[in-house]
XYZ file of C-alpha atoms in Angstrom:
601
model
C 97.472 -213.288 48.653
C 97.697 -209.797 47.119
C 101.287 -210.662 46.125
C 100.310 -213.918 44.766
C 97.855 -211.970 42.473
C 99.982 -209.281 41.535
C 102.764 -212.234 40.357
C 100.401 -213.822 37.961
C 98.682 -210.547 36.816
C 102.376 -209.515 36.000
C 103.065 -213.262 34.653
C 100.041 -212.803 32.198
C 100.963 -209.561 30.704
C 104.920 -210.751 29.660
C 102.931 -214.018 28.334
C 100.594 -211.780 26.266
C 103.745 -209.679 25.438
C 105.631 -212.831 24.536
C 102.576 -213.662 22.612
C 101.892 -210.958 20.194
C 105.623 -210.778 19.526
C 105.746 -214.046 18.217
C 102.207 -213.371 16.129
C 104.492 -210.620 14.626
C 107.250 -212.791 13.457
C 105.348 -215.767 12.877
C 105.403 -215.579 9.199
C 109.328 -215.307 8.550
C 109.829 -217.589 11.614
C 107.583 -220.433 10.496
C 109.196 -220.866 6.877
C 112.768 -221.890 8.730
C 111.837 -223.474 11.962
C 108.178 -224.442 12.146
C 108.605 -227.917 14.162
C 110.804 -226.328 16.157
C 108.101 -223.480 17.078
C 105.346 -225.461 17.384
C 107.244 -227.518 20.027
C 107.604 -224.566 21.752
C 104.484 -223.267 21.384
C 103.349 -226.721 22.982
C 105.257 -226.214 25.661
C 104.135 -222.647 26.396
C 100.428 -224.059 26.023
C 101.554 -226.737 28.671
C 103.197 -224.227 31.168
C 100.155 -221.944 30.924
C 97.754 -224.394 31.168
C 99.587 -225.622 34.805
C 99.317 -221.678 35.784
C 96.060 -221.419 35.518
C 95.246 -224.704 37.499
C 96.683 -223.118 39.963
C 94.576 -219.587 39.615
C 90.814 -221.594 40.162
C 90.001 -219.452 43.166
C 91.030 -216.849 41.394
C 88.597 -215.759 38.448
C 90.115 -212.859 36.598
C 93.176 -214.298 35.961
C 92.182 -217.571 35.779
C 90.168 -216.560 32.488
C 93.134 -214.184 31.481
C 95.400 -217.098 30.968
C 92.706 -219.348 29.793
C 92.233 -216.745 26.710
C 96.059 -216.630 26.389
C 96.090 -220.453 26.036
C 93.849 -220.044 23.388
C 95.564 -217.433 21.612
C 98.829 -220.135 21.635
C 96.260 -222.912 20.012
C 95.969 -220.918 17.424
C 99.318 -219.832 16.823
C 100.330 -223.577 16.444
C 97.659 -223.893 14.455
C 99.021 -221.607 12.098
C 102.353 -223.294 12.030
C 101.586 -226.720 11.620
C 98.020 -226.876 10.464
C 97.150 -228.862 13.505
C 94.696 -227.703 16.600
C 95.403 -228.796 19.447
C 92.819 -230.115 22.244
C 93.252 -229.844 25.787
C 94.000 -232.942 26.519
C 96.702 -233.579 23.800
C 99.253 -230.799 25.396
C 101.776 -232.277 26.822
C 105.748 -232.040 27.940
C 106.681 -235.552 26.593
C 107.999 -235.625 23.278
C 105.771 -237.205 20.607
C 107.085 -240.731 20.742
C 106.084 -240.702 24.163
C 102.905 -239.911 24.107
C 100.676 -239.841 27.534
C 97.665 -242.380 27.436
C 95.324 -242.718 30.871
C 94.047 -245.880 30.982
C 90.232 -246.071 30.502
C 88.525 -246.322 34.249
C 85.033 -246.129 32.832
C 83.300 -245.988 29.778
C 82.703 -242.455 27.785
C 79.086 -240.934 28.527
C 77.585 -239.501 25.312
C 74.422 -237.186 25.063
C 72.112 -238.977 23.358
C 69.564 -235.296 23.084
C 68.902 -234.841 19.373
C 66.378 -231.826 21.036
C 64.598 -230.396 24.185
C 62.345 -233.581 23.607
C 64.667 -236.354 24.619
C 64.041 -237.778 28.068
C 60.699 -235.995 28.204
C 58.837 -235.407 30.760
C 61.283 -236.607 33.429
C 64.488 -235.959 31.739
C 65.585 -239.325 34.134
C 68.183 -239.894 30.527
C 70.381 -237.770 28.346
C 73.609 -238.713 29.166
C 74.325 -242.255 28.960
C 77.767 -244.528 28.953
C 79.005 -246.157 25.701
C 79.244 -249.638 25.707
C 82.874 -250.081 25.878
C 85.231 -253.412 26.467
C 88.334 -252.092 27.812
C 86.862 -250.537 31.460
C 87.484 -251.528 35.330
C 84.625 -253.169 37.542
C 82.816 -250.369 39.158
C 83.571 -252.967 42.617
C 87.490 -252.965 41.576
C 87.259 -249.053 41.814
C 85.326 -248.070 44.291
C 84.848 -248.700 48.137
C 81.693 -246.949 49.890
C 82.327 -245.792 53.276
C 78.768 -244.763 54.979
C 77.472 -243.967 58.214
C 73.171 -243.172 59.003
C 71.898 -240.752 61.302
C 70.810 -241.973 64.173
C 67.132 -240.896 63.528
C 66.880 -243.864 61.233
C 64.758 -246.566 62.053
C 65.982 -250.464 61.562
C 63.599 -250.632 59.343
C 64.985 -247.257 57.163
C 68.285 -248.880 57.649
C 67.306 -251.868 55.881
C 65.321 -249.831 53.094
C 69.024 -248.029 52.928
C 71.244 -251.046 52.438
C 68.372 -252.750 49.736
C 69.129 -249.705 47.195
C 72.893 -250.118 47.247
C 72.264 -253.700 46.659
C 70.104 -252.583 43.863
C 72.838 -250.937 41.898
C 75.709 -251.064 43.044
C 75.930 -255.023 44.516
C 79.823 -255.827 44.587
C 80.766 -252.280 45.727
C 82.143 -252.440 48.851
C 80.896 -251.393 51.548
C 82.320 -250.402 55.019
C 79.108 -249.088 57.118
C 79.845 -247.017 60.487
C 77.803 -247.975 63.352
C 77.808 -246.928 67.162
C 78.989 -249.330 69.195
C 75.692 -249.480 70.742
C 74.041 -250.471 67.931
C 73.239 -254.142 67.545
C 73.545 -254.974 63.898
C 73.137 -258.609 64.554
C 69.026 -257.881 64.003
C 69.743 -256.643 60.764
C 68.677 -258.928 57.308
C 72.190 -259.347 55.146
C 71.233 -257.986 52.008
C 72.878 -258.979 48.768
C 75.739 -256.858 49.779
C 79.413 -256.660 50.002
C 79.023 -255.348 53.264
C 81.490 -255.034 55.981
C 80.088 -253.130 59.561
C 82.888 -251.399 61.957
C 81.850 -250.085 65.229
C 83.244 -246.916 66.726
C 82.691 -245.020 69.944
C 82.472 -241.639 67.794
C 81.639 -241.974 64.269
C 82.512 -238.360 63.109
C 86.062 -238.204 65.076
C 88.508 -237.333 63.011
C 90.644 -240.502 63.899
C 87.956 -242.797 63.067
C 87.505 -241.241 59.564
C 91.436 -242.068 59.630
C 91.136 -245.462 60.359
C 88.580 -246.259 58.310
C 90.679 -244.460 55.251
C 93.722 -246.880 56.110
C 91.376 -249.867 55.040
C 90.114 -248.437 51.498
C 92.389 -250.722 48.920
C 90.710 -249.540 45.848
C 91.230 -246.195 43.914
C 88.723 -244.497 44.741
C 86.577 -243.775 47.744
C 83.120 -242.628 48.417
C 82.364 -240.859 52.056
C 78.702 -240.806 52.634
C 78.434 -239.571 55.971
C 74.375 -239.403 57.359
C 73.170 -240.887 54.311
C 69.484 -241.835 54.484
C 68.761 -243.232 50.884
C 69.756 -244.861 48.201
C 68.557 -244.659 44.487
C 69.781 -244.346 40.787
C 71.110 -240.550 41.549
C 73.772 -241.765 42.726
C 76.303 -241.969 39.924
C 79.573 -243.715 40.876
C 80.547 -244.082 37.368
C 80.125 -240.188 36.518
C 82.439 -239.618 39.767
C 84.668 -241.662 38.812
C 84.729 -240.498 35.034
C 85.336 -236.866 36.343
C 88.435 -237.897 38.587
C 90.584 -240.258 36.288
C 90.157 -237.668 33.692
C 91.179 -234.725 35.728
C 94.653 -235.243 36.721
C 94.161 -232.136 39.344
C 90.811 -232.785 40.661
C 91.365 -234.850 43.451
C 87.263 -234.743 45.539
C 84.262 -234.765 43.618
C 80.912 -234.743 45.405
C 77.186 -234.276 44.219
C 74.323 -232.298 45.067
C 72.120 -233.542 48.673
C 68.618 -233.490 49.248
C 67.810 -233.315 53.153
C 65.160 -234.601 55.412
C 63.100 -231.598 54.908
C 63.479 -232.474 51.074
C 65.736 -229.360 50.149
C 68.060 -229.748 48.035
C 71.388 -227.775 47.443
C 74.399 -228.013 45.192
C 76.875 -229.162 48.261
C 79.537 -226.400 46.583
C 80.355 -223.439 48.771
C 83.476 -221.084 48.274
C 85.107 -219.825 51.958
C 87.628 -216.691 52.497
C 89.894 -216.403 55.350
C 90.071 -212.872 56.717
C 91.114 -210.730 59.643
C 90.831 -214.009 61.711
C 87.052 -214.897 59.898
C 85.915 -217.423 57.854
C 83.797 -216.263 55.141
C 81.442 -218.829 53.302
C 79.285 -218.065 50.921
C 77.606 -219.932 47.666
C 78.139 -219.903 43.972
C 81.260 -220.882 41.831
C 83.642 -219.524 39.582
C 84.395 -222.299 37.249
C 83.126 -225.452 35.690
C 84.210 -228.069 33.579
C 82.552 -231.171 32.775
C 79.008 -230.137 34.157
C 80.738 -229.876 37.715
C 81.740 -226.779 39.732
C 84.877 -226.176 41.397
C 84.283 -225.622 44.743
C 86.389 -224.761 48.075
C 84.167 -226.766 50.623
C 81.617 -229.608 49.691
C 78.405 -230.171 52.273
C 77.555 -233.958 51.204
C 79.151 -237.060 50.085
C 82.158 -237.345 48.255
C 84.571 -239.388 46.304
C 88.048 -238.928 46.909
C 91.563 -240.273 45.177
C 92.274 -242.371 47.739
C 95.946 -242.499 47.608
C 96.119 -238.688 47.140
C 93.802 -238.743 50.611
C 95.844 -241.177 52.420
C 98.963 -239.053 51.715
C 96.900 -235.542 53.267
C 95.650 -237.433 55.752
C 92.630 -236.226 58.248
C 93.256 -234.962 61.081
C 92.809 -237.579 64.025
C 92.665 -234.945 66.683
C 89.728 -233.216 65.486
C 86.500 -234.362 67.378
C 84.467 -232.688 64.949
C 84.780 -230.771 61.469
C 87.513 -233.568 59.947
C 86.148 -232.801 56.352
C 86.085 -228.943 57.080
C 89.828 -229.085 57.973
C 90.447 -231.348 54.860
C 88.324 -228.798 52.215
C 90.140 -225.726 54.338
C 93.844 -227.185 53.804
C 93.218 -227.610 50.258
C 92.256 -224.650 49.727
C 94.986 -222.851 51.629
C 97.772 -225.246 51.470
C 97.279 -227.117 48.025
C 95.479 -224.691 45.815
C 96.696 -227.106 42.885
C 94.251 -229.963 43.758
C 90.898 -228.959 42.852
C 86.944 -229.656 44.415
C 84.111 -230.377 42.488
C 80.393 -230.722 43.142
C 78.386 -232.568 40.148
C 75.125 -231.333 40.622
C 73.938 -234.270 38.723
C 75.034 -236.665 41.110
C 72.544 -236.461 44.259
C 72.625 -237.753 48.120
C 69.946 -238.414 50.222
C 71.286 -237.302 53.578
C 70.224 -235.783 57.042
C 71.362 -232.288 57.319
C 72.074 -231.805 61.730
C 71.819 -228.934 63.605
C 75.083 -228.030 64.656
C 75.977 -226.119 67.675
C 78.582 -223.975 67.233
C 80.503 -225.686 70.435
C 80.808 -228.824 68.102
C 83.649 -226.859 65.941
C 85.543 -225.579 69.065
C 88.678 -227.583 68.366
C 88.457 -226.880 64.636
C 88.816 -223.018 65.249
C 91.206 -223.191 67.977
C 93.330 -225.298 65.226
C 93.085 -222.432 62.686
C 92.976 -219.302 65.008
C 89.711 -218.307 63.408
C 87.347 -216.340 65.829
C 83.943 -215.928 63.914
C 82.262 -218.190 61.409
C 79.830 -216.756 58.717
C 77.983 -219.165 56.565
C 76.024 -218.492 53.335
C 72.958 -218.166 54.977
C 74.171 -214.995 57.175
C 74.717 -217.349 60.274
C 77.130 -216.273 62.618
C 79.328 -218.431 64.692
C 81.855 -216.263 67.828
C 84.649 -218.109 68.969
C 87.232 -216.643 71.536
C 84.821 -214.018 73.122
C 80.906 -213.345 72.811
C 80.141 -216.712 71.927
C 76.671 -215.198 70.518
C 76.077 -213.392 73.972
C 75.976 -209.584 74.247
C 78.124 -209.083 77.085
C 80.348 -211.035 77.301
C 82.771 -210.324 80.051
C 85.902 -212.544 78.016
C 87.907 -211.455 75.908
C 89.909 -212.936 72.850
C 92.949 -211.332 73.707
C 94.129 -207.865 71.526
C 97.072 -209.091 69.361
C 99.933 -207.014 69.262
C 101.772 -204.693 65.901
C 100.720 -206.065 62.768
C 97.717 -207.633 63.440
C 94.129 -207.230 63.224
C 91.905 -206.697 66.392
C 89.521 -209.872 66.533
C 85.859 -209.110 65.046
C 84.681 -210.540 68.203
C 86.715 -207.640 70.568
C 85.649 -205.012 67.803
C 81.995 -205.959 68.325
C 82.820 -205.876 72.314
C 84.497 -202.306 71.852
C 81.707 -201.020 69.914
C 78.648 -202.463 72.317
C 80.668 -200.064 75.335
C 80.712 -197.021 72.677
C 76.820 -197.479 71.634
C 75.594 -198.071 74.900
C 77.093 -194.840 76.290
C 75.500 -192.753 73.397
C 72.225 -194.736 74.354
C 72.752 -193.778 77.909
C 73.350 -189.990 76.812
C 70.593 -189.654 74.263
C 67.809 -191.234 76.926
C 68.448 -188.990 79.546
C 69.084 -185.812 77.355
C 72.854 -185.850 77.941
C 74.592 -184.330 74.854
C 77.716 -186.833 74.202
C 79.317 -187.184 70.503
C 82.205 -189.408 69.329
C 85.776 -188.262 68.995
C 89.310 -188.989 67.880
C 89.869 -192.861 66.370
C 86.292 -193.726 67.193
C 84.934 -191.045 65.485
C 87.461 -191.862 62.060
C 86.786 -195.235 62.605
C 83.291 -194.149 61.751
C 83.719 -192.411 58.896
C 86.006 -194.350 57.020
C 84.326 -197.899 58.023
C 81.039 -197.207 59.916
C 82.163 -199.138 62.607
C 85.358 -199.465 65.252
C 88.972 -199.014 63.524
C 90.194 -202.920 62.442
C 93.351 -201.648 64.744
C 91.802 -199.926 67.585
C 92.930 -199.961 71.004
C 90.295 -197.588 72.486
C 87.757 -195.520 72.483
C 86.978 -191.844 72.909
C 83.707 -189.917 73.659
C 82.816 -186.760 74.468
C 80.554 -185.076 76.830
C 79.453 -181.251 77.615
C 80.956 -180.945 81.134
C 78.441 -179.222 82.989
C 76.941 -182.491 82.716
C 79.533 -184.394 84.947
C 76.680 -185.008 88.071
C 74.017 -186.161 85.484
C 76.942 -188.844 84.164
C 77.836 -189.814 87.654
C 74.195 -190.734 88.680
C 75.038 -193.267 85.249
C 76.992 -195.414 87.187
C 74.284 -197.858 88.338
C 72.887 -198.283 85.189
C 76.853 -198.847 83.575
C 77.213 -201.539 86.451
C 74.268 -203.223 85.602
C 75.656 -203.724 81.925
C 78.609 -205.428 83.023
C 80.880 -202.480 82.859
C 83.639 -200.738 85.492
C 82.446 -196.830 85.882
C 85.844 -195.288 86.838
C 85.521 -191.627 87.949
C 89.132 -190.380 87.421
C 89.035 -186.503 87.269
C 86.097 -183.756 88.630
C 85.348 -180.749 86.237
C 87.480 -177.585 86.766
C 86.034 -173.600 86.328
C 85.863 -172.463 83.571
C 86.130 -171.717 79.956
C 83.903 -168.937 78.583
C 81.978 -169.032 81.352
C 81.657 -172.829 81.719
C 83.051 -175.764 83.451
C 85.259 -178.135 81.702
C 87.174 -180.780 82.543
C 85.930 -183.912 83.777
C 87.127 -187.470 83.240
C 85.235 -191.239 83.355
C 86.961 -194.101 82.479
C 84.517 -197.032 81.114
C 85.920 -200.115 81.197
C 84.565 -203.717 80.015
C 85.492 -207.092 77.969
C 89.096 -205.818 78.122
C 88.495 -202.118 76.668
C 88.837 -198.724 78.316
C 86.791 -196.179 76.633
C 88.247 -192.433 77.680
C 84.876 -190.614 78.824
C 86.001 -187.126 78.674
C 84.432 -183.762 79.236
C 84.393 -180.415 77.380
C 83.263 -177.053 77.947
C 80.551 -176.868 74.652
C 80.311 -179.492 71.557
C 78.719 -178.940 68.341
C 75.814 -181.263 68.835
C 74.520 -178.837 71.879
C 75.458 -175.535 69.269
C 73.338 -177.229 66.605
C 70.029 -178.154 68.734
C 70.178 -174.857 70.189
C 69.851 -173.402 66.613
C 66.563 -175.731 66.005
C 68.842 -177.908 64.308
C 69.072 -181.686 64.173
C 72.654 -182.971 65.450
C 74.796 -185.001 63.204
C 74.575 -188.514 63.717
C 77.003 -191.456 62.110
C 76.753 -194.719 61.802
C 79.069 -197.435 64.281
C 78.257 -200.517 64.071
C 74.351 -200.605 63.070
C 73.186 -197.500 65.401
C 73.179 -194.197 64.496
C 75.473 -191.984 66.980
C 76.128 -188.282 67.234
C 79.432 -186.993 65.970
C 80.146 -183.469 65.309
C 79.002 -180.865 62.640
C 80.591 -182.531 59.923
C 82.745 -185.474 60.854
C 84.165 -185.474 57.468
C 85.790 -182.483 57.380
C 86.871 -183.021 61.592
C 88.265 -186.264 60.235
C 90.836 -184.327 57.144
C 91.575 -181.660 59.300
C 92.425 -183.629 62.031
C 94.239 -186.328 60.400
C 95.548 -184.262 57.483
C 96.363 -185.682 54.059
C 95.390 -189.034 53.118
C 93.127 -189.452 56.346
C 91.273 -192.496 53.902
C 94.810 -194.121 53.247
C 95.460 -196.746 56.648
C 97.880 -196.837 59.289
C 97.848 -198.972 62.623
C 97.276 -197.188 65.895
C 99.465 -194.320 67.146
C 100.626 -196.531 70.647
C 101.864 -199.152 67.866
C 103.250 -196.629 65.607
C 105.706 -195.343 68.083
C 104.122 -191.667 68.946
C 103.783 -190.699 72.301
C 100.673 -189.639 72.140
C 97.295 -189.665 69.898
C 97.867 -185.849 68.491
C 100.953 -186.531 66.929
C 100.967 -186.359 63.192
C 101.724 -189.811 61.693
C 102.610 -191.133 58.096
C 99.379 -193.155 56.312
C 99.488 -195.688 54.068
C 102.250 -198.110 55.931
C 101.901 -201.600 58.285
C 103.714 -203.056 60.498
C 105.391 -206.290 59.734
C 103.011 -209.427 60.248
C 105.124 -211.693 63.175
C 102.856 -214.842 61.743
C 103.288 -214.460 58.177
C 100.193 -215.894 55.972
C 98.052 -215.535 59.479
C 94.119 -214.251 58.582
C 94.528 -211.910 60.927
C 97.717 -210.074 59.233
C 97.574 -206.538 58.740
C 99.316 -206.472 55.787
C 97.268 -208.992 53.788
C 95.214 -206.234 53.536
C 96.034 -203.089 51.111
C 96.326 -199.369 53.162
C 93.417 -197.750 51.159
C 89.994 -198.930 50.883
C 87.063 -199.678 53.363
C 86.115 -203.028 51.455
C 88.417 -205.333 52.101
C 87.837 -205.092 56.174
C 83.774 -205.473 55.092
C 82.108 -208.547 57.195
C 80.987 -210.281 54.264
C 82.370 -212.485 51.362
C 85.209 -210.857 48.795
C 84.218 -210.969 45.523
């Protein structure tokens, strides 16, 4: 991704170059060649405006090439008297000019003022009468199922409003194979029922897709009602006239009657997905969008090729939005608000997307709302005794085996603090601390201190460590003495697949500091506050030496011997799954922000 960005940041500053060159020269060039410029100039327009298709997701630049395309219009402008629209850029040469044919009529807004359509505002935009259009019921085919909370008689209520307005649509409803449709009335409907064993598998949305013949094709899944907001010519209108847009949905109001815009954006990181709401671009009153929640009408030809995955039990349409987005960043996803669904919004366990994640190695889920979905390990308990497994060089650790790792660390300090037991973080934990506030993204242990002469108050731990979940290993006694005091003394804590190293010393600054009627310094890992030493930013420069903030992967994967060893900051491994979330060198090696738990903006 970075080097994606970096490519068109580089490709829009030799385009602005290229620009203001030729906004030098214009005036001597345009005297001798002036059809000849303008052609290229059209050309330039068209090759821009294909770049920054591709840059949707991508706002900055997207809206740094958009103002260079503008800057072009107006050069040709200047040549040949003659702005040019969006729409009229093209590769073909003049005589063979591109014309879409009409799908639907033009929509017009008919406001003159704030007054028009008051007090409802039910009008505003409305269609031209036009001649030379396509049958709504040549276009479109209307593939629906209804949650199983409706009644027959809801049902019916369901199938009378498409009959309504949309009568010769087709329509191919999903039903259980339990259900008996016989009892239902046939409305005035072109309505076709299929029965399946399991309406949201991923091969029966497949099957179902085979049998579309027209254009275009409207999944409603859970769809409870059916009224006037539901626009099929506005869909429609927005796809045949947006060569790259190949979904558009609408808004959905639920069973609780809350309504939402469908459009979410979702970020693949250090083996996470990241959703969260909001949009970075618009055009004709719709926002792009990575992931739609409701209905949607799709290019059905451009769906049939992509196909849906037949495998998937569950999350079909999540694996379609998610391989756009990562595979085909060129096709784009729009939500017109406009357009709104009456659907039933499910709970959804998180056990229902098991085979979804497995597909795309992603081990925790984190929706707009702040919802949190573990896969791999945890699974949403505390102590979990699995593990997701600790990748090897070049990788990120899991979040899930981070938050594992870092329940061991707090739950010593706990221990220590509630029986009076002076303990303070050290070595990676502690840096992990101050650079992140929580476990190293690269960690392979843990370290923690304790003041030796409190090796029997630690041992009489262990039930309490057992009780946890966790393997008390005592390793090594204390030996006599430093300055007077014992020191020495080793525990090994294991649990979930970690080790944390449990070792003794003869005096730490915490004790030095309470002893002088001082508080100890505490840091924050992970949401608690834990004691560290004096000043853990300083320990953590003189320790690490210079550019302690820059990033480097553990010192066992480095190739040191041992954890004192000085090592160079600022490198990473190579990835051995290129493109892989969980890639170490998606990342840059400064900055705490990227490795954040939340959504990149």
């Amino acid at each position: 991704m970075r080097q994606r960005q970096f490519f068109f940041v580089v490709l829009i500053i030799m385009t602005l170059a290229i620009i203001t060159f030729m906004s030098y020269n214009l005036h001597s060039t345009t005297k001798r060649h002036s059809p000849a410029l303008a052609n290229d100039l059209r050309r330039l327009a068209v090759d821009l405006s294909e770049t920054q298709r591709s840059l949707v997701h991508l706002p900055l630049q997207f809206y740094k090439v958009g103002e260079s395309i503008q800057l072009v219009k107006h050069l040709i402008k200047s040549v040949d008297g003659q702005w040019v629209q969006e729409d009229k850029v093209s590769n073909s040469p003049p005589s063979k000019k591109y014309v879409t044919k009409r799908e639907v009529c033009p929509e017009k807004y008919m406001g003159k003022d704030s007054a028009y359509g008051f007090p409802f505002y039910r009008k505003g935009f409305e269609g031209e009468n036009c001649t030379d259009f396509v049958p709504i019921d040549k276009l479109v085919t209307m593939v629906a199922t209804s949650p199983k909370e409706l009644s027959q008689e809801e049902l019916q209520k369901l199938f009378e409003g498409i009959a309504t307005y949309y009568p010769r649509v087709p329509v191919i409803f999903m039903l259980n194979k339990t259900f008996n449709f016989e009892r239902l009335k046939k409305p005035s409907l072109n309505l076709s029922f299929t029965a399946f064993d399991d309406l949201m598998h991923g091969a029966t949305w497949s099957k179902i897709l085979k049998m579309v013949t027209t254009p275009y094709a409207l999944f409603a899944p859970d769809i409870m009602y059916f009224t006037d907001d539901v626009n099929l010519e506005r869909l429609v209108r927005v796809l045949s006239e947006n060569r790259d847009t190949i979904i558009a949905g609408g808004s959905h109001k639920n069973q609780r009657g809350e309504w939402d815009n469908s459009c979410r954006q979702v970020q693949f990181r250090n083996w996470t997905a990241y959703f969260a709401d909001g949009y970075y671009h618009s055009f004709n009153d719709c926002i792009a969008c990575d992931v739609l929640l409701g209905p949607f009408m799709t290019k059905t030809k451009q769906l049939q090729d992509l196909g849906i995955d037949q495998k998937l039990h569950f999350g079909a349409f999540h694996d379609l939005f998610w391989r756009l987005k990562l595979k085909h960043p060129e096709k784009v996803v729009v939500s017109c608000p406009d357009v709104m669904f009456d659907t039933y919004e499910p709970e959804v366990p998180d056990e229902k997307y098991d085979a979804l994640v497995k597909k795309w190695d992603v081990k925790k889920w984190v929706e707009s709302n702040g919802r949190v979905r573990w896969y791999g390990c945890r699974r949403g308990t505390h102590n979990s005794k699995s593990s997701c497994g600790i990748p090897g060089k070049g990788f990120t650790v899991p979040p899930c085996d981070l938050e594992n790792l870092a329940d061991i660390v707090k739950f010593i300090m706990r221990e220590c603090e509630n029986t009076g037991i002076h303990c303070q973080l050290n070595a990676g934990t502690l840096l992990g601390a101050v650079k992140f506030k929580k476990i190293l993204p690269w960690e392979r242990d843990a370290d923690v201190y304790f003041i030796s002469d409190n090796y029997t108050a630690i041992q009489k731990l262990r039930p309490r460590f057992e009780a946890a979940g966790y393997t008390f290993k005592d390793t090594k006694g204390t030996e006599c003495c430093t300055n007077g005091r014992r020191t020495s003394g080793i525990f090994l804590i294991y649990g979930n697949g970690w080790k944390v190293d449990f070792y003794g010393r003869p005096t730490l600054e915490a004790e030095i500091l309470v002893a002088n009627g001082q508080q100890p310094t505490k840091v924050m890992l992970a949401g608690q506050w834990v004691t560290a030493t004096r000043n853990p930013g300083l320990v953590a420069r003189n320790r690490y030496g210079p550019n302690m903030y820059h990033h480097v992967e553990h010192w066992s994967i480095v190739g040191n011997t041992h954890g004192d060893a000085l090592y160079k900051s600022g490198v990473w491994n190579k990835c051995p799954k290129p493109g892989h979330t969980g890639c170490l060198n998606q990342f840059q090696t400064d900055g705490d922000r990227q490795f954040g738990d939340h959504f990149m903006t």
